[in-house]
Tab-separated table of C-alpha atoms and ligand atoms in Angstrom:
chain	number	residue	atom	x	y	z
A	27	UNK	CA	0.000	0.000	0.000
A	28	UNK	CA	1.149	3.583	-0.963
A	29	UNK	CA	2.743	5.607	1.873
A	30	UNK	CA	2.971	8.439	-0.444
A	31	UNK	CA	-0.748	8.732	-0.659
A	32	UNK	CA	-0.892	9.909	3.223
A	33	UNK	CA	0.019	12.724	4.855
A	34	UNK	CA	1.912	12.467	8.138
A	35	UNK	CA	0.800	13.378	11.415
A	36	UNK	CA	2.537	14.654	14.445
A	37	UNK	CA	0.758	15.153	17.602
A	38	UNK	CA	2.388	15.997	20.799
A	39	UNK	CA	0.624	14.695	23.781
A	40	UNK	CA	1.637	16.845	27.039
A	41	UNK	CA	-0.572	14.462	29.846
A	42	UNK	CA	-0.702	16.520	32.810
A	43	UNK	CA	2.060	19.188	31.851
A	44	UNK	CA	2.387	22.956	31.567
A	45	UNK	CA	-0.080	25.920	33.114
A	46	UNK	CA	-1.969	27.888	30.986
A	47	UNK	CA	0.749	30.606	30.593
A	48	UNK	CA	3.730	28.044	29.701
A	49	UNK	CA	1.376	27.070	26.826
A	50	UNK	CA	0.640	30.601	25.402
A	51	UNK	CA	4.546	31.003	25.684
A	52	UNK	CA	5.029	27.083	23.944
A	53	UNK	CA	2.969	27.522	21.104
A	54	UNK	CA	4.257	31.144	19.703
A	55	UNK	CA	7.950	29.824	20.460
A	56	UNK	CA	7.342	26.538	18.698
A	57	UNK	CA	5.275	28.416	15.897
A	58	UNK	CA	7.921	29.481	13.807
A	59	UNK	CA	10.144	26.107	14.539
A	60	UNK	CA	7.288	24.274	12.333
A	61	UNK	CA	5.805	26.847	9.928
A	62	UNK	CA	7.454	24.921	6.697
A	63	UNK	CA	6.055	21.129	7.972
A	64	UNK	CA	5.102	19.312	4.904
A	65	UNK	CA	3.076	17.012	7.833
A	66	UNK	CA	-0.480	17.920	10.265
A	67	UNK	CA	1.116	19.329	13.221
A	68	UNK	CA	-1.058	18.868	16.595
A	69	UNK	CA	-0.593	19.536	20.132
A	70	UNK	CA	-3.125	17.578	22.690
A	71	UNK	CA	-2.988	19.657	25.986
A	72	UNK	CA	-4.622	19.400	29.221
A	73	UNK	CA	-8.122	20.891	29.496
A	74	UNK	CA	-7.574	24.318	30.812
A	75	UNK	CA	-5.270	24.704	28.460
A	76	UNK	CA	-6.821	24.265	25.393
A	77	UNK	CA	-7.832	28.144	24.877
A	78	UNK	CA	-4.148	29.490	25.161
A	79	UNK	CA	-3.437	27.004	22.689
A	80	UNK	CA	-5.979	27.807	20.257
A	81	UNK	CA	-5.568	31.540	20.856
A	82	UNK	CA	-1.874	31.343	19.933
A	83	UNK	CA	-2.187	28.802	17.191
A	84	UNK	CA	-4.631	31.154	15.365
A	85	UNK	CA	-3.269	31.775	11.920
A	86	UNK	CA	-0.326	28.703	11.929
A	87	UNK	CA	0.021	25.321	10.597
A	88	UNK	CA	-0.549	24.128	14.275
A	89	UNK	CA	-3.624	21.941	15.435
A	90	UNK	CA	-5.114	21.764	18.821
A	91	UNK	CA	-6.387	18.721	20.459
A	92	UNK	CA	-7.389	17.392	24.002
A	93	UNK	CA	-6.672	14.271	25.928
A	94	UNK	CA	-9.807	13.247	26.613
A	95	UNK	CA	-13.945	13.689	26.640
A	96	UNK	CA	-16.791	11.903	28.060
A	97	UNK	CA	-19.201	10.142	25.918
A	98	UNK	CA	-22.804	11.980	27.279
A	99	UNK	CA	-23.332	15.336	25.869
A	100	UNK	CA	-23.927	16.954	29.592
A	101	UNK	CA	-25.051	15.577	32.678
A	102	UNK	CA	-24.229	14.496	36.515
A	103	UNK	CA	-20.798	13.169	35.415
A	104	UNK	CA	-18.021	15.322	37.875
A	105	UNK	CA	-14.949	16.302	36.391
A	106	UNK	CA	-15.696	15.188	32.719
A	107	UNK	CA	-15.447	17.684	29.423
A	108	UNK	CA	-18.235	16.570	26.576
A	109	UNK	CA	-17.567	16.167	22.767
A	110	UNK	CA	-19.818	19.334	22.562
A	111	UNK	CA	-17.715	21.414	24.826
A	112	UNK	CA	-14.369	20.625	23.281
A	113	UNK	CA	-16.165	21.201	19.722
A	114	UNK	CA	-17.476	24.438	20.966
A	115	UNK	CA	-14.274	26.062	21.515
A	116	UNK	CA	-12.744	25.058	17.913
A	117	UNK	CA	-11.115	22.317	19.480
A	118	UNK	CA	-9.456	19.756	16.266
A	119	UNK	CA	-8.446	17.057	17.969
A	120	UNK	CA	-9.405	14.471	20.825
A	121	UNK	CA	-7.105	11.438	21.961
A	122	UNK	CA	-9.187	8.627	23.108
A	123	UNK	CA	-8.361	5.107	24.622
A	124	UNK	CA	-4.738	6.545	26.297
A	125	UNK	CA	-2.795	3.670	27.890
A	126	UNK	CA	-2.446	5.517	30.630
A	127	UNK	CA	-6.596	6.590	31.028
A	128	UNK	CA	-7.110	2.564	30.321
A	129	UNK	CA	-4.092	2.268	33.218
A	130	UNK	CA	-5.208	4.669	35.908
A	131	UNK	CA	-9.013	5.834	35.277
A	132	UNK	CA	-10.500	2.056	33.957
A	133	UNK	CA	-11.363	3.389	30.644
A	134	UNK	CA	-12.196	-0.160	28.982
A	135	UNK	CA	-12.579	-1.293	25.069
A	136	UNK	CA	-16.161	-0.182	25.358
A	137	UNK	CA	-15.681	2.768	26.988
A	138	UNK	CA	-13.224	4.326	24.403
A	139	UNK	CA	-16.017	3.102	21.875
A	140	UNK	CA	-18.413	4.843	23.251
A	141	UNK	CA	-15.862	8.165	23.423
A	142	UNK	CA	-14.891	7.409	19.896
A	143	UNK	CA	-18.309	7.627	18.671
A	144	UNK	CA	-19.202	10.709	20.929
A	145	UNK	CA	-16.162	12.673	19.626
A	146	UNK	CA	-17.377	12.033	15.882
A	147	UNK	CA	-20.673	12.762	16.209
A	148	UNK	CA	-19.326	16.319	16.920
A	149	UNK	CA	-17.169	16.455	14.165
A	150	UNK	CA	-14.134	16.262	16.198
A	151	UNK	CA	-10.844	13.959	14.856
A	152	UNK	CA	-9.836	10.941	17.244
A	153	UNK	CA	-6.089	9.636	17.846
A	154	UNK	CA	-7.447	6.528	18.869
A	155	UNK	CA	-4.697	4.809	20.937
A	156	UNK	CA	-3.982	1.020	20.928
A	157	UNK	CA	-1.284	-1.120	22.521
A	158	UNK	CA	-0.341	-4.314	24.329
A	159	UNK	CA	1.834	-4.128	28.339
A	160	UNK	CA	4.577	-5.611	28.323
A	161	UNK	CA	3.636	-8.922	29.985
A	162	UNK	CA	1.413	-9.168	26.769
A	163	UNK	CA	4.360	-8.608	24.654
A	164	UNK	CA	6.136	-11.734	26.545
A	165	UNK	CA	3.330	-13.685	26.344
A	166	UNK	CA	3.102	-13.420	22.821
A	167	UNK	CA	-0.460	-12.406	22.416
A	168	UNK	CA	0.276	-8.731	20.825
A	169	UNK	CA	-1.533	-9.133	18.077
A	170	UNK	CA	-4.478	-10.365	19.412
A	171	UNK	CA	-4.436	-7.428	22.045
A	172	UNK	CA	-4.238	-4.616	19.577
A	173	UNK	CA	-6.921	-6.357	17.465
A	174	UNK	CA	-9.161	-6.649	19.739
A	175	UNK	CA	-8.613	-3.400	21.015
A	176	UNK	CA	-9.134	-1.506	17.733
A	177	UNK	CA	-11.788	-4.284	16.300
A	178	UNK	CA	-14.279	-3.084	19.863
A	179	UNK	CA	-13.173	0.667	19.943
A	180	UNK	CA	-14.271	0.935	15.981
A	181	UNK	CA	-17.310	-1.071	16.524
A	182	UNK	CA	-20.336	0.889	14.896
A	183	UNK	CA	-18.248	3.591	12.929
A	184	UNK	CA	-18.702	3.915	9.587
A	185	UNK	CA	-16.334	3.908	6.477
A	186	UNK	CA	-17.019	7.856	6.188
A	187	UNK	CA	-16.342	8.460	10.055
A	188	UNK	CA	-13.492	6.612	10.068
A	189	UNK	CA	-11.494	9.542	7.961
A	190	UNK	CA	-11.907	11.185	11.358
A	191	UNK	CA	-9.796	8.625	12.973
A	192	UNK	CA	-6.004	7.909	13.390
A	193	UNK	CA	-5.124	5.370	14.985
A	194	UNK	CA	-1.613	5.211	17.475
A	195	UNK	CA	-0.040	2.213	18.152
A	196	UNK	CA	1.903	2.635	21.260
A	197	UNK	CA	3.342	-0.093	23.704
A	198	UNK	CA	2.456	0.690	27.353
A	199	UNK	CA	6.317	-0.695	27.591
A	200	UNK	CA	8.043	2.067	25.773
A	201	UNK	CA	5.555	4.900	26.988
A	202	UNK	CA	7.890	7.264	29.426
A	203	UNK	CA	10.348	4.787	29.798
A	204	UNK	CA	12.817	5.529	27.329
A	205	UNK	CA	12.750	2.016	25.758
A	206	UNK	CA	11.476	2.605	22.251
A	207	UNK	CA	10.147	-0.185	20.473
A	208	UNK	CA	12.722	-0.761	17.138
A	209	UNK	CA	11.249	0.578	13.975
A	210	UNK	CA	10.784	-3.018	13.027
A	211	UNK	CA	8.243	-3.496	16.071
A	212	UNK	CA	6.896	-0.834	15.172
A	213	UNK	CA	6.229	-1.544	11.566
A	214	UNK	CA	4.777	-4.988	12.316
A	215	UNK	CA	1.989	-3.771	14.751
A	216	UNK	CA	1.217	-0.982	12.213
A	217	UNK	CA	0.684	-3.187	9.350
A	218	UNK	CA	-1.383	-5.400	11.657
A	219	UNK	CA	-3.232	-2.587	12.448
A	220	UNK	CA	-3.462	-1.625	8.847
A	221	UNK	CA	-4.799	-5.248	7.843
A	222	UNK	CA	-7.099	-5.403	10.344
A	223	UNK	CA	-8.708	-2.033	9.121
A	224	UNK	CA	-8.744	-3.894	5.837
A	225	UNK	CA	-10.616	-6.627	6.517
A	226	UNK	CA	-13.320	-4.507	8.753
A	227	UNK	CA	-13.494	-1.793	5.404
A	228	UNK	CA	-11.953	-2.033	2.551
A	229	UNK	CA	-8.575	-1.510	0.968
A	230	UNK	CA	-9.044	1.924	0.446
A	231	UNK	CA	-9.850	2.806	4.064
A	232	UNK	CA	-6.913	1.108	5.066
A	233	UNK	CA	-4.199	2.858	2.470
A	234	UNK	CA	-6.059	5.971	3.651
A	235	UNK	CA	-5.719	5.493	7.419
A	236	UNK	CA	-2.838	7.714	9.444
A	237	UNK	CA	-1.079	5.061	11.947
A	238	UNK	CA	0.999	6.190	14.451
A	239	UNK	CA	3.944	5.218	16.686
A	240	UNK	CA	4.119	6.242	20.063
A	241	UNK	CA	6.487	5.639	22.677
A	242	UNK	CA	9.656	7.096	23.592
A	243	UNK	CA	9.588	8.547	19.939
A	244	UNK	CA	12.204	11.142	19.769
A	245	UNK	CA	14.827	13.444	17.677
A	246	UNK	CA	17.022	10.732	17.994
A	247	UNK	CA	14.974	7.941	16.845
A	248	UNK	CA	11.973	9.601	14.699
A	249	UNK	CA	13.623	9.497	11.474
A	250	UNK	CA	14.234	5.592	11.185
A	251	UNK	CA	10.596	5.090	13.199
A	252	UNK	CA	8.649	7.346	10.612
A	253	UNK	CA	10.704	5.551	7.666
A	254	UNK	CA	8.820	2.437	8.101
A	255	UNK	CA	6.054	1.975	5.490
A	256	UNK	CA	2.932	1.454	8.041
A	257	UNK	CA	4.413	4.147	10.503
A	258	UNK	CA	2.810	7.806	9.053
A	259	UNK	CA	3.710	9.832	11.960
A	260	UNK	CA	3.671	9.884	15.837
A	261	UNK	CA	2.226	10.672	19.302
A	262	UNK	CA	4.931	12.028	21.071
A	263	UNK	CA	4.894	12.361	25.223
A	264	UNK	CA	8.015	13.852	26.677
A	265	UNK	CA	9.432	15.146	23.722
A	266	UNK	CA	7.243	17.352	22.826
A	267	UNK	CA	6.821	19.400	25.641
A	268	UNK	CA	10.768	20.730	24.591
A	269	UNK	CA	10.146	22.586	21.116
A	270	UNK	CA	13.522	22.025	19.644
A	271	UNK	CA	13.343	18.567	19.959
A	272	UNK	CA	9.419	18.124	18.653
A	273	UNK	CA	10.597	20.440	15.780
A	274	UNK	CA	13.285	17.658	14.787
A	275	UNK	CA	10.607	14.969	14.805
A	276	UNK	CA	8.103	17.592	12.435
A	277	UNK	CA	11.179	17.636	10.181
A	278	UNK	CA	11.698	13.707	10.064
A	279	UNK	CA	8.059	13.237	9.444
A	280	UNK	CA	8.222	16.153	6.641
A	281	UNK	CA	10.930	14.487	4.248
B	315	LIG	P1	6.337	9.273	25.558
B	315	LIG	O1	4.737	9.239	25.598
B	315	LIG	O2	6.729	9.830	24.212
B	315	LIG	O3	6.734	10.152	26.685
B	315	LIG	O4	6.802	7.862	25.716
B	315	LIG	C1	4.002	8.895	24.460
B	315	LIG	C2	2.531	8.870	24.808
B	315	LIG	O5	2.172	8.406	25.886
B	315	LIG	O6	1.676	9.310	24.004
C-alpha cells in the first residue's frame, strides 16, 4: 500500500504538563520552529489549556487537540469535558483510549467506543490509541491485544467516520520509559493494524488510514521510526513538551 498517498501526522501529547501561561509562551515559540512542515502538526494539551493554545495557534500550521472527553453530551458526570464542549471552543483534535486513562481511570474497550463515537458525532478527529503491556508482549499475544482493542473501539463507525480517525499504536512498555520499540516493532503492529482495518473496510480505508507510533519517539529515533512503510507519523509524550526537539521529529516526518 502507498505511503505516499498519506500525509503524516505529528501530535504531541503533554498528559498533565504545563499551566496555561507556559502554553501561550510554547505555542508562539514553537510556531515558527514548524511553519514549513510538509506534515499535520497537533498539540493535545490538558483541558484548561486548550484556549491558550488555540488563541496562539490562530493563523499557523498548528492543530489543537485534548486528551480526553466523556461520551454523554452533559449531565451528573463530575470532572468530565463533553464532545460538545471541546467542539465548541474550535477544538481539532481528541485522543481517546490513552494507555495511561485505560491504566489509571479504567477506561475499557467499550468505553473508548463509546468516546470514539461521541467525539465524531461532533465532528471532532480521534487519535485513537492502541497497545499491548509488556507482559502481553512476553506472552506473545500482541496481536491479538491490539486487534481486539481496535476491532471493539471501531465497533459501529462507519467507512465515512473513520477519515476522522487515526489510529496510534503505542506499547504501554516504551511509553515514558525511554525504551522505544525498534522501527521493526513498530512496523509490524502498524501493518497489523493496517490489515485489520482492511478486513473490517476495505482496501481503500486502510491505504487511507494515518497510523501512528508512540512511545519514547524522539529526535534521535523519529527518522528511522517514521521511515517504516505502516508508521505515518507519531504521538509524542516527553518530547514534545521541549520545542527544539518536537521540531526535529516535524522535520523527520516532513521528508
Ligand atoms: P512518551 O509518551 O513519548 O513520553 O513515551 C508517548 C505517549 O504516551 O503518548
Amino acid at each position: 500500500m502507498n505511503k505516499q498517498k498519506r500525509t503524516p501526522v505529528i501530535a504531541g501529547n503533554w498528559k498533565m504538563n504545563k499551566t496555561p501561561a507556559e502554553t501561550f509562551a510554547f505555542i508562539n515559540e514553537v510556531k515558527p520552529l514548524v511553519a514549513d512542515a510538509d506534515c499535520k502538526v497537533v498539540f493535545c494539551v490538558p483541558f484548561v489549556d486548550l484556549a491558550p493554545a488555540i488563541e496562539a495557534a490562530k493563523g499557523s500550521n498548528i492543530a489543537i487537540g485534548a486528551q480526553n472527553c466523556h461520551f454523554e453530551k452533559s449531565g451528573a458526570f463530575t470532572g468530565e469535558i463533553s464532545a460538545e464542549m471541546l467542539k465548541s471552543m474550535d477544538v481539532e483534535y481528541v485522543i481517546i483510549g490513552h494507555s495511561e486513562r485505560r491504566q489509571y481511570f479504567a477506561e475499557t474497550n467499550e468505553t473508548v467506543n463509546k468516546r470514539t463515537r461521541a467525539a465524531l458525532a461532533e465532528g471532532l478527529k480521534v487519535i485513537l490509541c492502541v497497545g499491548e503491556t509488556l507482559a502481553e508482549r512476553e506472552a506473545g499475544i500482541t496481536s491479538e491485544i491490539v486487534s481486539m482493542q481496535l476491532k471493539v473501539a471501531l465497533n459501529g463507525i462507519s467507512a465515512d467516520e473513520l477519515e476522522n480517525i487515526i489510529i496510534a499504536y503505542e506499547p504501554v512498555w516504551a511509553i515514558g520509559t525511554g525504551k522505544t520499540a525498534t522501527s521493526d516493532q513498530a512496523e509490524e503492529v502498524c501493518a497489523i493494524l493496517r490489515n485489520l482495518v482492511k478486513e473490517l473496510y476495505s482496501e481503500n480505508e486502510a491505504e487511507k488510514i494515518v497510523i501512528q507510533y508512540g512511545g519514547s519517539m524522539n529526535a534521535g529515533n523519529a527518522d528511522e521510526l517514521l521511515s517504516k512503510p505502516d508508521v505515518d507519523g507519531g504521538l509524542i509524550g516527553g518530547a514534545s513538551l521541549k520545542s527544539n526537539d518536537f521540531s526535529i521529529i516535524v522535520k523527520a516526518a516532513s521528508k
